[in-house]
Coordinates of N, CA and C in Angstrom, one line a residue:
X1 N 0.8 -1.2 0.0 CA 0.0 0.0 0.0 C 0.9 1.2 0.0
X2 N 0.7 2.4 -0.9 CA 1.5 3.2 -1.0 C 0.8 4.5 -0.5
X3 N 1.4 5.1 0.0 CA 1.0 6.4 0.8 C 1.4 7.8 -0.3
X4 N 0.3 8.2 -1.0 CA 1.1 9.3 -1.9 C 1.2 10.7 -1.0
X5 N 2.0 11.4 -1.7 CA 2.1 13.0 -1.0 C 1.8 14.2 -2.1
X6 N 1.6 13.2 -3.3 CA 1.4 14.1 -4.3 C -0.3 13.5 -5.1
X7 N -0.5 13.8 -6.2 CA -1.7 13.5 -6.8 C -1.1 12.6 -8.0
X8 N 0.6 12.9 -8.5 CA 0.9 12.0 -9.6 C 1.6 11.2 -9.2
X9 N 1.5 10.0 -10.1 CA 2.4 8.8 -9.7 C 3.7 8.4 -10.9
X10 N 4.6 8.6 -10.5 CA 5.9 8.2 -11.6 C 6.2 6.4 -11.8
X11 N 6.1 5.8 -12.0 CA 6.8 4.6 -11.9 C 7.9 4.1 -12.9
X12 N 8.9 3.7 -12.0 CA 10.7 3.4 -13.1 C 10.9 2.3 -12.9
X13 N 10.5 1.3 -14.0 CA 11.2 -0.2 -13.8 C 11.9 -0.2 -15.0
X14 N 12.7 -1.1 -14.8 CA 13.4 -1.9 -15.9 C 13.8 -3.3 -15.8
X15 N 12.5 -4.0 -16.0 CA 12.0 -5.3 -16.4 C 12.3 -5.9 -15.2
X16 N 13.5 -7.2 -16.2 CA 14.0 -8.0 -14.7 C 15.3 -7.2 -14.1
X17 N 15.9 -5.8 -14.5 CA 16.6 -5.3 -13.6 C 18.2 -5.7 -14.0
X18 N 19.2 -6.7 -15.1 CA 20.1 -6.8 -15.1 C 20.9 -6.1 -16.0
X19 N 20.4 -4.9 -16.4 CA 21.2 -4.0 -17.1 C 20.1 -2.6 -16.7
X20 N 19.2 -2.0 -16.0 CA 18.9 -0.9 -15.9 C 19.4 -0.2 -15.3
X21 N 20.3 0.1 -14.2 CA 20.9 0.4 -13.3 C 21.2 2.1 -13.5
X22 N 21.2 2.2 -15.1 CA 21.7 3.6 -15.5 C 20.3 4.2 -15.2
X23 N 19.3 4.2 -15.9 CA 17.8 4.5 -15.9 C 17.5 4.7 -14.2
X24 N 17.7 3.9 -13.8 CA 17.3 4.0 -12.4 C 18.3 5.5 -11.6
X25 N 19.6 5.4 -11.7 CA 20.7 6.2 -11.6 C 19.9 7.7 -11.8
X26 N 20.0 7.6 -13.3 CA 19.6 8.8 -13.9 C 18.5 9.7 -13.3
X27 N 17.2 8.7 -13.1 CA 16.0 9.7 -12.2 C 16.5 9.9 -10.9
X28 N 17.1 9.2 -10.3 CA 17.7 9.8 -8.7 C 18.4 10.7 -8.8
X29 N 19.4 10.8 -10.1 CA 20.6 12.5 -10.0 C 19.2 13.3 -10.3
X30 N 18.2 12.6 -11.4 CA 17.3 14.2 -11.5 C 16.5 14.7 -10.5
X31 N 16.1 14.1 -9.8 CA 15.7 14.3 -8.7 C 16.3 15.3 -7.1
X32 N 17.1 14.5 -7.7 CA 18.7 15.9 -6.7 C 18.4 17.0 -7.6
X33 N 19.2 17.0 -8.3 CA 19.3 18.2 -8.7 C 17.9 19.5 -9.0
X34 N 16.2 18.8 -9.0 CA 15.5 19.6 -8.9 C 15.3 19.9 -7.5
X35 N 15.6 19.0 -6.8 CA 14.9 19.3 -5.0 C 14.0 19.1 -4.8
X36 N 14.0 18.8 -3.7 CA 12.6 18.6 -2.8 C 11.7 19.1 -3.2
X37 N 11.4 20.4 -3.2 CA 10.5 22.2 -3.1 C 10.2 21.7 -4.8
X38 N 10.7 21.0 -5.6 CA 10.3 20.8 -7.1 C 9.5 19.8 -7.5
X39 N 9.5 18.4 -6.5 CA 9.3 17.4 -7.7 C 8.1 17.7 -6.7
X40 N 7.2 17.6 -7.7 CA 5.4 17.5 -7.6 C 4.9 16.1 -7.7
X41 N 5.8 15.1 -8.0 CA 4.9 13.8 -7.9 C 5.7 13.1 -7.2
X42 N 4.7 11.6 -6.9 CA 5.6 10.6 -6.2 C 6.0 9.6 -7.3
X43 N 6.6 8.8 -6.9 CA 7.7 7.6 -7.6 C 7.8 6.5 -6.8
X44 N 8.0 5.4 -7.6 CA 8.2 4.0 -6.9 C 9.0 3.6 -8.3
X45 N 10.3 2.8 -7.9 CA 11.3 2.2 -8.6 C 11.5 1.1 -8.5
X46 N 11.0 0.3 -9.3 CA 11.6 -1.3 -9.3 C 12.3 -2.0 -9.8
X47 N 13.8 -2.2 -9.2 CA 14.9 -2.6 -9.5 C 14.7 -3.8 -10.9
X48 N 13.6 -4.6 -10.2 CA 13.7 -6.0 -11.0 C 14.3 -7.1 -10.4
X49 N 14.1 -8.5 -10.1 CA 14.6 -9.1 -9.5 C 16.1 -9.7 -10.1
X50 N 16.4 -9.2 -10.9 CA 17.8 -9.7 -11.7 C 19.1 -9.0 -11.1
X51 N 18.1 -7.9 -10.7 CA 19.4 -7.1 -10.6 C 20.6 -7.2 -9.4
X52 N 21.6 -6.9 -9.4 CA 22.6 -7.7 -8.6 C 22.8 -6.4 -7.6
X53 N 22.8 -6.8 -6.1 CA 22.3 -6.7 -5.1 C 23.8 -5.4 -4.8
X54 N 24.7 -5.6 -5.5 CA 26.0 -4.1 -5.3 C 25.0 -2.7 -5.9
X55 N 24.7 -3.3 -6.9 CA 23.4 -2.4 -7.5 C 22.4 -1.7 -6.9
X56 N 21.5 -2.4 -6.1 CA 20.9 -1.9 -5.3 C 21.3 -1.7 -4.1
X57 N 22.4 -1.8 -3.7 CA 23.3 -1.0 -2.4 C 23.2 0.6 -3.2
X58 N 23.8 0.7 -4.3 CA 24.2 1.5 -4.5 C 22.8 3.0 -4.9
X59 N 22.1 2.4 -5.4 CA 20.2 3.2 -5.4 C 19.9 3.3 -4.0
X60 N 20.3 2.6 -3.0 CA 19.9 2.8 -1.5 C 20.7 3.9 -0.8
X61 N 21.9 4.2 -1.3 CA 22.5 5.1 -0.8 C 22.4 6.3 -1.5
X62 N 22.2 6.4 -3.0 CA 21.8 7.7 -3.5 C 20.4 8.2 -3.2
X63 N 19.4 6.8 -2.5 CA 17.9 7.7 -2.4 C 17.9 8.7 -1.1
X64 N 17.4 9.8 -1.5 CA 17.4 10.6 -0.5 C 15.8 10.4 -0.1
X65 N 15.4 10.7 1.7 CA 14.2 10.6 2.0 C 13.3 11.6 2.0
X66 N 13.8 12.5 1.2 CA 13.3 14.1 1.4 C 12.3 14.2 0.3
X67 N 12.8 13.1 -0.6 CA 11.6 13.0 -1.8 C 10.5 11.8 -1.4
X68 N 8.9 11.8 -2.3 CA 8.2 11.2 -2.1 C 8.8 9.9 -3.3
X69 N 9.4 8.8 -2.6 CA 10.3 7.8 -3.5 C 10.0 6.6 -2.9
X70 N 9.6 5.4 -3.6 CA 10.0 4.5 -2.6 C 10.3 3.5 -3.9
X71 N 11.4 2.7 -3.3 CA 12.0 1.8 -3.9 C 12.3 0.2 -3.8
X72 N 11.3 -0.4 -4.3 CA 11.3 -1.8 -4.7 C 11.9 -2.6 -5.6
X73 N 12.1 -3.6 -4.7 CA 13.6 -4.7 -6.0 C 12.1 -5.7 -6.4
X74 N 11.0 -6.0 -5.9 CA 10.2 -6.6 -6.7 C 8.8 -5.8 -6.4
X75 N 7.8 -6.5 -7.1 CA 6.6 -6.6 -6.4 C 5.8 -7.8 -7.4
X76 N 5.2 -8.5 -7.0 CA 4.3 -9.8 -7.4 C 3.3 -8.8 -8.2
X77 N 2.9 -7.6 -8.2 CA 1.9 -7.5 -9.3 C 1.8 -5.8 -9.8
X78 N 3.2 -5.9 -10.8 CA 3.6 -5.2 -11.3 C 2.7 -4.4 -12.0
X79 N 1.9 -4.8 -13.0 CA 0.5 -4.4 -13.7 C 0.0 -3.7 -12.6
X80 N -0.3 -4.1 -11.9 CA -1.4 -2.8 -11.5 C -0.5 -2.0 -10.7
X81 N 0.7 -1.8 -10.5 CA 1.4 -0.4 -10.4 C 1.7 0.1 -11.5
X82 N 1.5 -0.6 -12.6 CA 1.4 0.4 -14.0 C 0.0 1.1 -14.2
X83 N -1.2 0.4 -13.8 CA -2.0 0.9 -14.4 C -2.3 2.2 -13.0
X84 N -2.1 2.3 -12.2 CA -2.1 2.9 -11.2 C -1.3 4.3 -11.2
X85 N -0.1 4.1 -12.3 CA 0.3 5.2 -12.6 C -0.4 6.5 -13.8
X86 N 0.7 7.6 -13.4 CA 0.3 8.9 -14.3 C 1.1 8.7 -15.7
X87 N 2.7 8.0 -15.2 CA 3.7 8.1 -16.1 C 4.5 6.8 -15.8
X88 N 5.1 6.0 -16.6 CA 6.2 4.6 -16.3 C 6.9 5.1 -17.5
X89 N 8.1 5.1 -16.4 CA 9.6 5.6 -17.5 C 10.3 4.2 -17.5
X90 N 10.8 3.4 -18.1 CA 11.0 2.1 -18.6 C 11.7 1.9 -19.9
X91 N 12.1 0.4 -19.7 CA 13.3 -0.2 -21.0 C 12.2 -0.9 -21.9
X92 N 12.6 -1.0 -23.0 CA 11.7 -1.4 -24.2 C 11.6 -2.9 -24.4
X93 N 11.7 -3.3 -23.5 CA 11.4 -5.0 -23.3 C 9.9 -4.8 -24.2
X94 N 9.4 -6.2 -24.9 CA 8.5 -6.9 -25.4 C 7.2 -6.7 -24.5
X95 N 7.5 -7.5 -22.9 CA 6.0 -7.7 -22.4 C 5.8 -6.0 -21.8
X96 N 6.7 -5.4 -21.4 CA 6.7 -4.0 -20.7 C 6.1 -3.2 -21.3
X97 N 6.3 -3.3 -23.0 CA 5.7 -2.6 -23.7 C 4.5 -2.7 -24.4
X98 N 4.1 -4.0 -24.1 CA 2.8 -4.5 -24.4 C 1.7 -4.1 -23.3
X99 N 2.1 -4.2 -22.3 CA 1.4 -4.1 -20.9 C 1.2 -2.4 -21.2
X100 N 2.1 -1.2 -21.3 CA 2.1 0.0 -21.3 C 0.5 0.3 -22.4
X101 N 1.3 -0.5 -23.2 CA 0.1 -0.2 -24.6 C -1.4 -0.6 -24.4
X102 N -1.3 -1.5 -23.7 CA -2.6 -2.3 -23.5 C -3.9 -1.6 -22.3
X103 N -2.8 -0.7 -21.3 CA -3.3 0.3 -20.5 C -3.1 1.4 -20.6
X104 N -3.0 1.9 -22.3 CA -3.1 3.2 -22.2 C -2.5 4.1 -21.6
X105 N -1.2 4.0 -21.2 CA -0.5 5.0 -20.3 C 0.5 5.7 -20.8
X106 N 0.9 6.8 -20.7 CA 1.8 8.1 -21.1 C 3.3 6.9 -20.4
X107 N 4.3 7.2 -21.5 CA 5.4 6.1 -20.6 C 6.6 7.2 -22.0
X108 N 7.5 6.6 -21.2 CA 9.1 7.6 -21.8 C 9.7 5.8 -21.9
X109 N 10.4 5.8 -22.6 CA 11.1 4.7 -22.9 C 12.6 4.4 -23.1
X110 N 13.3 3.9 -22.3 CA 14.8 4.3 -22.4 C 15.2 3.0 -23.3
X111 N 15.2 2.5 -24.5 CA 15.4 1.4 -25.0 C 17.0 1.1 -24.8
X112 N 17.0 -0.7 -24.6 CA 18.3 -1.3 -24.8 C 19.0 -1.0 -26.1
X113 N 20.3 -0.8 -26.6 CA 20.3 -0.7 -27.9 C 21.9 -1.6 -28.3
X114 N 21.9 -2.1 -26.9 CA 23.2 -3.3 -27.4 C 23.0 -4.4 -26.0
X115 N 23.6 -5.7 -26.5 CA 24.0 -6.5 -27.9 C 22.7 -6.3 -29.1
X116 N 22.1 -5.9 -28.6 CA 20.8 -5.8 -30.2 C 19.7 -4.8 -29.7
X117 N 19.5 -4.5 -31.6 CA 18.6 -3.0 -31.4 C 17.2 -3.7 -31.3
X118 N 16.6 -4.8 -30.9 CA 15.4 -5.0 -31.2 C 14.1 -4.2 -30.1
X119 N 14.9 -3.4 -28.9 CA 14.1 -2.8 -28.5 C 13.9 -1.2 -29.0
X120 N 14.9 -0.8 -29.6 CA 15.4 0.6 -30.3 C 14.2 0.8 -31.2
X121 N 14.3 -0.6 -32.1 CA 13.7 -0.6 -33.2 C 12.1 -0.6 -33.0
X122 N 11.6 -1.3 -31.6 CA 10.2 -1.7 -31.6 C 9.4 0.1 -31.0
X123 N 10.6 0.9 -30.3 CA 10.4 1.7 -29.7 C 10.4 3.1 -30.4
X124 N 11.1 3.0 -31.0 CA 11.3 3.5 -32.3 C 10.0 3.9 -32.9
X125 N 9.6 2.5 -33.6 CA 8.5 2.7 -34.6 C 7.1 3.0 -33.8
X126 N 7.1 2.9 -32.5 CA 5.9 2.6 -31.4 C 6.1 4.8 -31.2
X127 N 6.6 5.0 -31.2 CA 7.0 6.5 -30.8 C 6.6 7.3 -31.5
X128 N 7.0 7.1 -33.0 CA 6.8 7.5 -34.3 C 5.2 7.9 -34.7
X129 N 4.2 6.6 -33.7 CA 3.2 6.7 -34.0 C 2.1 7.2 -33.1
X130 N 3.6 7.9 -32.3 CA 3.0 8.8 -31.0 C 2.2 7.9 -29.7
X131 N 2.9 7.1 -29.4 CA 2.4 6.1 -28.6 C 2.8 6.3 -27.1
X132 N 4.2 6.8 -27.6 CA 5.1 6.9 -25.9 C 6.3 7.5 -26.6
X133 N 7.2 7.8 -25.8 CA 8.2 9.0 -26.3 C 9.6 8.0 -25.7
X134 N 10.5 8.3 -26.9 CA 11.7 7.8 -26.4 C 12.8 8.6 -26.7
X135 N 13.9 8.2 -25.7 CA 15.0 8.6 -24.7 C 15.7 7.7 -25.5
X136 N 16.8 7.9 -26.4 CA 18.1 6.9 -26.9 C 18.7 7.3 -25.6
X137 N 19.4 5.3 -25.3 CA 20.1 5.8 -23.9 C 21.3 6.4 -23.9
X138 N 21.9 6.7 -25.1 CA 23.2 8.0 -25.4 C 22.7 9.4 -25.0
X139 N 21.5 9.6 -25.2 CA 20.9 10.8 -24.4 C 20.3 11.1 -23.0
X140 N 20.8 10.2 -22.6 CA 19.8 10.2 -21.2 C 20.8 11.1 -20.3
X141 N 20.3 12.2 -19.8 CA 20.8 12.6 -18.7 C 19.7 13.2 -17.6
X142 N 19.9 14.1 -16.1 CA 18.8 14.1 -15.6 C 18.0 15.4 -16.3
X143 N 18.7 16.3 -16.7 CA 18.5 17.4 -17.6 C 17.0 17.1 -18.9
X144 N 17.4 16.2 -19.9 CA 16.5 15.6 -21.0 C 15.2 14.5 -20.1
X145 N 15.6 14.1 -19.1 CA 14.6 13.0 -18.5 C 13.7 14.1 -17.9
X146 N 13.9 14.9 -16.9 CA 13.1 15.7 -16.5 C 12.3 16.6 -18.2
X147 N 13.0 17.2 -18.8 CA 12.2 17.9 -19.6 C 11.0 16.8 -20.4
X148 N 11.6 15.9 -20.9 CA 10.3 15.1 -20.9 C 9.5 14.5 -20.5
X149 N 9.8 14.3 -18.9 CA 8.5 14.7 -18.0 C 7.4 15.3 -18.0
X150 N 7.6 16.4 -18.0 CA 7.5 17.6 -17.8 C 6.4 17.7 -19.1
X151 N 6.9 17.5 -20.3 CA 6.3 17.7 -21.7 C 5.7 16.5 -21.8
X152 N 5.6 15.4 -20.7 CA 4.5 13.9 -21.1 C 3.6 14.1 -20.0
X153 N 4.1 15.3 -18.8 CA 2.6 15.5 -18.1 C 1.7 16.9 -18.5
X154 N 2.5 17.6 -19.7 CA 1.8 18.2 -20.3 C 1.0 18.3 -20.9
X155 N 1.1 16.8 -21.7 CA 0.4 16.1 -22.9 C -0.8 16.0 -22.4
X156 N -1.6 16.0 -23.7 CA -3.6 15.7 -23.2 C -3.4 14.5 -22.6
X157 N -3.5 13.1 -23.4 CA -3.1 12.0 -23.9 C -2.8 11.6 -24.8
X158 N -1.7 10.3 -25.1 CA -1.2 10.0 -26.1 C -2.5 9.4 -26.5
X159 N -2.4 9.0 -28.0 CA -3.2 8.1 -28.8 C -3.1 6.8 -27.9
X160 N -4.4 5.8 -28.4 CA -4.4 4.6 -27.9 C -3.9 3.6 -29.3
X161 N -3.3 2.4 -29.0 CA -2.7 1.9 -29.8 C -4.3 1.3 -31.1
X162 N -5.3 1.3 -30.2 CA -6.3 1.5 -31.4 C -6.1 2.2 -32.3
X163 N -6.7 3.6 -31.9 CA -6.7 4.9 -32.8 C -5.7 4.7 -33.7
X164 N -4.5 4.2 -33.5 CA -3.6 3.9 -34.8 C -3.3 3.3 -35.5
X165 N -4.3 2.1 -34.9 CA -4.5 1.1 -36.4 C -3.7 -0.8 -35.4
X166 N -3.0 -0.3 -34.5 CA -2.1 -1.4 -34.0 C -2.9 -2.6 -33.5
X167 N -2.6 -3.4 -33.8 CA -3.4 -4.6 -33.6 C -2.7 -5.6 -32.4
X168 N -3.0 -5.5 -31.3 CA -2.5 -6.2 -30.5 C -3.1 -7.6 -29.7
X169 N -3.3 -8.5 -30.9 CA -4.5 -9.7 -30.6 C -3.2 -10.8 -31.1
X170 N -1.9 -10.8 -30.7 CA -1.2 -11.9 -31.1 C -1.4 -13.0 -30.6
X171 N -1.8 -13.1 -29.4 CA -2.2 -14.7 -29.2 C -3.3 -15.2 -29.7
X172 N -4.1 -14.2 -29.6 CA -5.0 -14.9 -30.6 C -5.4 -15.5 -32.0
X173 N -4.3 -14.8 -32.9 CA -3.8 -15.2 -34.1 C -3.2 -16.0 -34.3
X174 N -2.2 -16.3 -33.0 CA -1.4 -17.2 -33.1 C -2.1 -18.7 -33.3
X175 N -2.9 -18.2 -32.2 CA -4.1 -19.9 -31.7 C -4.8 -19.9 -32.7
X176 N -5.0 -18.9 -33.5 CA -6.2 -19.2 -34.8 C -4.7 -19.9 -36.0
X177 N -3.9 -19.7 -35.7 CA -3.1 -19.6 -37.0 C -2.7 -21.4 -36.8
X178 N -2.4 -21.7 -35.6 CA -2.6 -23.3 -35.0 C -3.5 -24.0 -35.4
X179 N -4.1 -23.8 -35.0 CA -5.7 -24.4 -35.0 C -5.7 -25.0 -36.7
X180 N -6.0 -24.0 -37.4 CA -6.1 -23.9 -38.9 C -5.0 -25.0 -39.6
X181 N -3.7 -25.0 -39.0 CA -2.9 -25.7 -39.3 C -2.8 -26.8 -39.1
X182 N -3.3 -27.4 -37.7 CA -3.8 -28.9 -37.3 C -5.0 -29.5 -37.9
X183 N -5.9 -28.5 -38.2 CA -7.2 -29.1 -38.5 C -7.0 -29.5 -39.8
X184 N -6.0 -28.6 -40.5 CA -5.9 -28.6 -42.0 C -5.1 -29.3 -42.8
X185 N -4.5 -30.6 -41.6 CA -2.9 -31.6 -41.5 C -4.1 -32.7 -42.2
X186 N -3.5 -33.1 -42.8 CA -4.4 -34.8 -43.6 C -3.1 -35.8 -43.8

């Protein structure tokens, strides 16, 4: 149960946590550096359970308690602290971005872009179509993460992955696409 102090809710995960460490980093220096007297929403951070525990030493010593922050290495039901949020700043994993899409939520995207661009690319083209806004992680500093905050809680709302045509019924195609193929085996 979360105790807010503010009216908006930030949420920062990155997935299972074994390469986010920068993302997470990054909103704690922005957070310094606007202060207390600045940030108008609250936050919850979820390491991810991958992540290696020097790591989260180290997010424990940069959180300061002055801000409305609280910081989790897991939680069993991740989804509804997404849907619960204003804003989820996050890595462009597959189900993270399905889940974002699926609830409709304003989200900033800091895509993986090595050993492979496949979240660059998914994020990329998901952006393009005004869905969620991305952050190349060559650009990420607290300076650019704050401004597009800022300009994603300005926003009316983004489009819904409807309105744009996106079809997100893959399993069910899949199972239709099975189906059709066994029935159709002689």
């Amino acid at each position: 149960h979360l105790k807010m102090k503010t009216n908006k809710l930030i949420l920062v995960t990155v997935g299972g946590g074994g390469d986010g460490l920068y993302i997470l980093q990054t909103f704690l220096k922005m957070l310094e550096k606007l202060g207390p007297n600045r940030v108008d929403f609250d936050s919850v951070m979820v390491t991810g359970p991958l992540m290696p525990k020097t790591h989260i030493k180290t997010l424990t010593k940069l959180k300061n308690s002055n801000f409305p922050l609280t910081l989790l290495e897991f939680t069993p039901d991740l989804f509804s602290l997404m849907n619960a949020s204003d804003l989820i700043i996050s890595m462009g994993g597959y189900n993270s971005v399905c889940e974002i899409l699926s609830l409709c939520k304003k989200a900033i995207i800091v895509p993986r872009v090595k050993p492979r661009l496949e979240q660059f690319i998914r994020v990329q083209k998901l952006s393009q179509l005004g869905l969620m806004k991305m952050i190349h992680p060559e650009k990420l500093t607290p300076e650019n993460l704050f401004s597009e905050i800022k300009s994603t809680f300005n926003q009316k709302q983004f489009p819904t992955y409807q309105q744009v045509g996106l079809n997100l019924n893959g399993l069910e195609n899949t199972s239709r696409a099975i189906k059709n193929l066994l029935t159709n085996k002689k």
